[in-house]
Amino acid sequence: MTLQFSLASIAPATVDSACVMVGVYEQGVLTSAAAQLDDASGGAIRRQIESGDISGKAGSTTLLFAPAGITARRVLVVGLGAQKSFDAARFQKVNIEAARALGRLPVADAVSCLSSVDVPGRDSAWRVRIAALASDYAAYRYTATFKPRDRSKQVELARLTFAGGDEAASGLAQAVAIAEGVRFARELANLPPNICNPAHIAAQAQAFADGHDKVSCNVLDEVAMEKLGFGSLLAVGRGSVNKPRLIALEYKGGNDGDKPYAFVGKGVTFDSGGISLKPGAGMEEMKFDMGGAAGVLGAFVAAVKMGLKLNLVCVVPAVENMPDGDSYRPSDVLTSLSGLTIEVLNTDAEGRLILCDALTYTAQTYQPQALIDAATLTGACVIALGKHASGLMSKHDDLAAELLAAGEETLDRAWRLPLWDDYQAQLDSGFADVANIGGKSAGAITAACFLSRFTDGQRWAHLDIAGTAWDEGRKGLATGRPVALLAQWLLDRE
Ligand code: BES
Ligand code: MN
Ligand code: ZN
């Protein structure tokens, strides 16, 4: 079930709702909405602050049931942390925690006054956009592969109203579109690899195109790719019975002659490592190795839903990397679509081998005005930046700055790593034009250096989302990153 959002100017004490949410800072500082509820209820919030039941700690929540003097059935008091350090990231965090707490209550509708909490340097359209995206994020449930349950008697959150006026309407409309893209990405990435194989991703892209004007989908199978010379991509897929696809979605929201923006996303539906087999522990997480594909497809969905007036293409090389008698092997030399030959030194460095052909194809076919790829490319990027920032590498300072800014705006942040030519020598090979690995040091950068060999003359940037595309652990889910970053970047280009 998807969550419906709306906006209204709100008098917190007199709203008719199953739950009204208000914020309090630490040290007993009430937001204006909390103060209004406190007055109307004869001090119900202050009493709990004095008793120590409400601390105001960031992300904490306290439920008051049916307080006298208030028309809402419940009040959810949400801690905002210290007022003097309250910032954009904290705003996002408390909105996520508030929606999580709400999701544990038997309420179908709620009103959030958190969207009116002041955030330094941000306007109300921004606050509503982030609050709605955070709430939708928290409300997402993965159910696709559980036994169907009768949920008809379960009360689930269905409607959420934010405090805000007309000036915030654009923010809410953008949030609804971007949330749909984020959900698309999360759902696709969460599916197990026995369902989400290359053909499944192609079918999802095709179905989306079929349902939307101005969108078309073109899928190349391995026969078509063989003819065109996708020697690098096809080598990676050779060990799997789930045959590769190259998926291209086109959106014509702009003028006919306008060059498109282009996204390319790594779509390895399962990365076992191939003959350079990965260790068993944690291998199951490699179902998320199509997170880049999910991310660019989600951003494409968001762009279409926003009706952006620009042209956009989204290209996804989709393969499965498996060990087999027919697998490609370390020491094989491949001829890529660009003509450059590649010495395979490790079959687990497969992402760059499918991306290089997809990047060449995208540049040749579409001559895009900018080319951005997203990929769960290297463990080294996770070591460098952890799970909070995606790695950004580009030789184009202006493009890099645009992407960093879009990440800050949406709190889907990236951090730039250098892409100096100094690193290129690590890819030298005695047997081919380039090797597919660059040795122990600077693994995220040498992976990007490899891609740079195939993007000559393009305005290109690379996002390594290995640390950000999913939450680690047994129950870790896909995050939908970098959908928000990419969607914002497109919004800024429109
Ligand atoms: N999909 C992995 C990268 C990865 C690892 C993402 C862990 C998220 C978590 C990629 O295909 C890979 O295996 N990369 C190798 C490259 C190495 C062989 C040069 C890696 O990072 O170890
Ligand atoms: Mn790999
Ligand atoms: Zn991989």
mmCIF file of N, CA and C and ligand atoms in Angstrom, residues 266 271 278 286 289 346 348-350 352 376-380 437 466 470, ligand 1:
data_model
loop_
_atom_site.group_PDB
_atom_site.id
_atom_site.type_symbol
_atom_site.label_atom_id
_atom_site.label_comp_id
_atom_site.label_asym_id
_atom_site.label_seq_id
_atom_site.Cartn_x
_atom_site.Cartn_y
_atom_site.Cartn_z
ATOM 1 N N LYS A 266 25.107 -0.290 -13.053
ATOM 2 C CA LYS A 266 25.604 -1.668 -12.978
ATOM 3 C C LYS A 266 24.483 -2.612 -12.537
ATOM 4 N N ASP A 271 26.547 -11.475 -7.816
ATOM 5 C CA ASP A 271 27.989 -11.485 -8.043
ATOM 6 C C ASP A 271 28.656 -12.512 -7.125
ATOM 7 N N LYS A 278 34.121 -15.522 -4.577
ATOM 8 C CA LYS A 278 34.132 -14.797 -3.306
ATOM 9 C C LYS A 278 34.057 -15.782 -2.142
ATOM 10 N N MET A 286 25.469 -10.042 -2.238
ATOM 11 C CA MET A 286 25.775 -9.721 -3.637
ATOM 12 C C MET A 286 24.560 -9.823 -4.565
ATOM 13 N N ASP A 289 24.025 -6.381 -5.996
ATOM 14 C CA ASP A 289 25.038 -5.854 -6.909
ATOM 15 C C ASP A 289 24.411 -5.263 -8.181
ATOM 16 N N ASN A 346 41.190 -10.743 -12.594
ATOM 17 C CA ASN A 346 40.301 -11.215 -11.516
ATOM 18 C C ASN A 346 38.866 -11.148 -12.048
ATOM 19 N N ASP A 348 36.279 -11.304 -10.433
ATOM 20 C CA ASP A 348 35.411 -10.609 -9.485
ATOM 21 C C ASP A 348 35.412 -9.094 -9.719
ATOM 22 N N ALA A 349 36.296 -8.622 -10.575
ATOM 23 C CA ALA A 349 36.240 -7.211 -10.969
ATOM 24 C C ALA A 349 35.411 -7.139 -12.250
ATOM 25 N N GLU A 350 34.142 -7.603 -12.136
ATOM 26 C CA GLU A 350 33.280 -7.754 -13.301
ATOM 27 C C GLU A 350 32.454 -6.515 -13.626
ATOM 28 N N ARG A 352 33.150 -3.324 -13.795
ATOM 29 C CA ARG A 352 33.785 -2.433 -14.775
ATOM 30 C C ARG A 352 33.760 -3.048 -16.182
ATOM 31 N N THR A 376 27.665 -0.437 -7.694
ATOM 32 C CA THR A 376 28.219 -1.019 -6.465
ATOM 33 C C THR A 376 29.563 -1.635 -6.877
ATOM 34 N N LEU A 377 30.550 -0.757 -7.084
ATOM 35 C CA LEU A 377 31.718 -1.204 -7.842
ATOM 36 C C LEU A 377 32.842 -1.799 -7.008
ATOM 37 N N THR A 378 33.128 -1.198 -5.845
ATOM 38 C CA THR A 378 34.310 -1.679 -5.107
ATOM 39 C C THR A 378 34.114 -1.731 -3.591
ATOM 40 N N GLY A 379 34.625 -2.813 -3.008
ATOM 41 C CA GLY A 379 34.701 -2.885 -1.559
ATOM 42 C C GLY A 379 35.604 -1.773 -1.032
ATOM 43 N N ALA A 380 36.561 -1.364 -1.825
ATOM 44 C CA ALA A 380 37.499 -0.313 -1.401
ATOM 45 C C ALA A 380 36.782 1.006 -1.118
ATOM 46 N N ILE A 437 42.222 -5.039 -13.077
ATOM 47 C CA ILE A 437 42.414 -4.625 -11.690
ATOM 48 C C ILE A 437 43.692 -3.811 -11.560
ATOM 49 N N ALA A 466 28.776 1.319 -3.541
ATOM 50 C CA ALA A 466 28.934 0.022 -2.845
ATOM 51 C C ALA A 466 28.573 0.125 -1.369
ATOM 52 N N TRP A 470 22.657 -0.390 0.079
ATOM 53 C CA TRP A 470 21.827 -1.209 0.972
ATOM 54 C C TRP A 470 22.362 -1.133 2.394
HETATM 55 N N1 BES B 1 30.335 -6.046 -6.342
HETATM 56 C C1 BES B 1 31.665 -6.018 -5.885
HETATM 57 C C2 BES B 1 31.972 -4.826 -5.016
HETATM 58 C C3 BES B 1 31.379 -4.829 -3.636
HETATM 59 C C4 BES B 1 31.969 -5.545 -2.623
HETATM 60 C C5 BES B 1 30.287 -4.045 -3.363
HETATM 61 C C6 BES B 1 31.433 -5.512 -1.363
HETATM 62 C C7 BES B 1 29.766 -3.999 -2.094
HETATM 63 C C8 BES B 1 30.338 -4.738 -1.083
HETATM 64 C C9 BES B 1 32.618 -5.976 -7.063
HETATM 65 O O1 BES B 1 32.215 -6.636 -8.208
HETATM 66 C C10 BES B 1 33.880 -6.609 -6.616
HETATM 67 O O2 BES B 1 33.863 -7.780 -6.359
HETATM 68 N N2 BES B 1 34.948 -5.827 -6.545
HETATM 69 C C11 BES B 1 36.200 -6.315 -6.104
HETATM 70 C C12 BES B 1 37.257 -5.728 -7.001
HETATM 71 C C13 BES B 1 38.613 -6.362 -6.815
HETATM 72 C C14 BES B 1 38.587 -7.791 -7.310
HETATM 73 C C15 BES B 1 39.610 -5.549 -7.585
HETATM 74 C C16 BES B 1 36.392 -5.852 -4.668
HETATM 75 O O3 BES B 1 35.990 -4.745 -4.325
HETATM 76 O O4 BES B 1 36.926 -6.632 -3.870
#
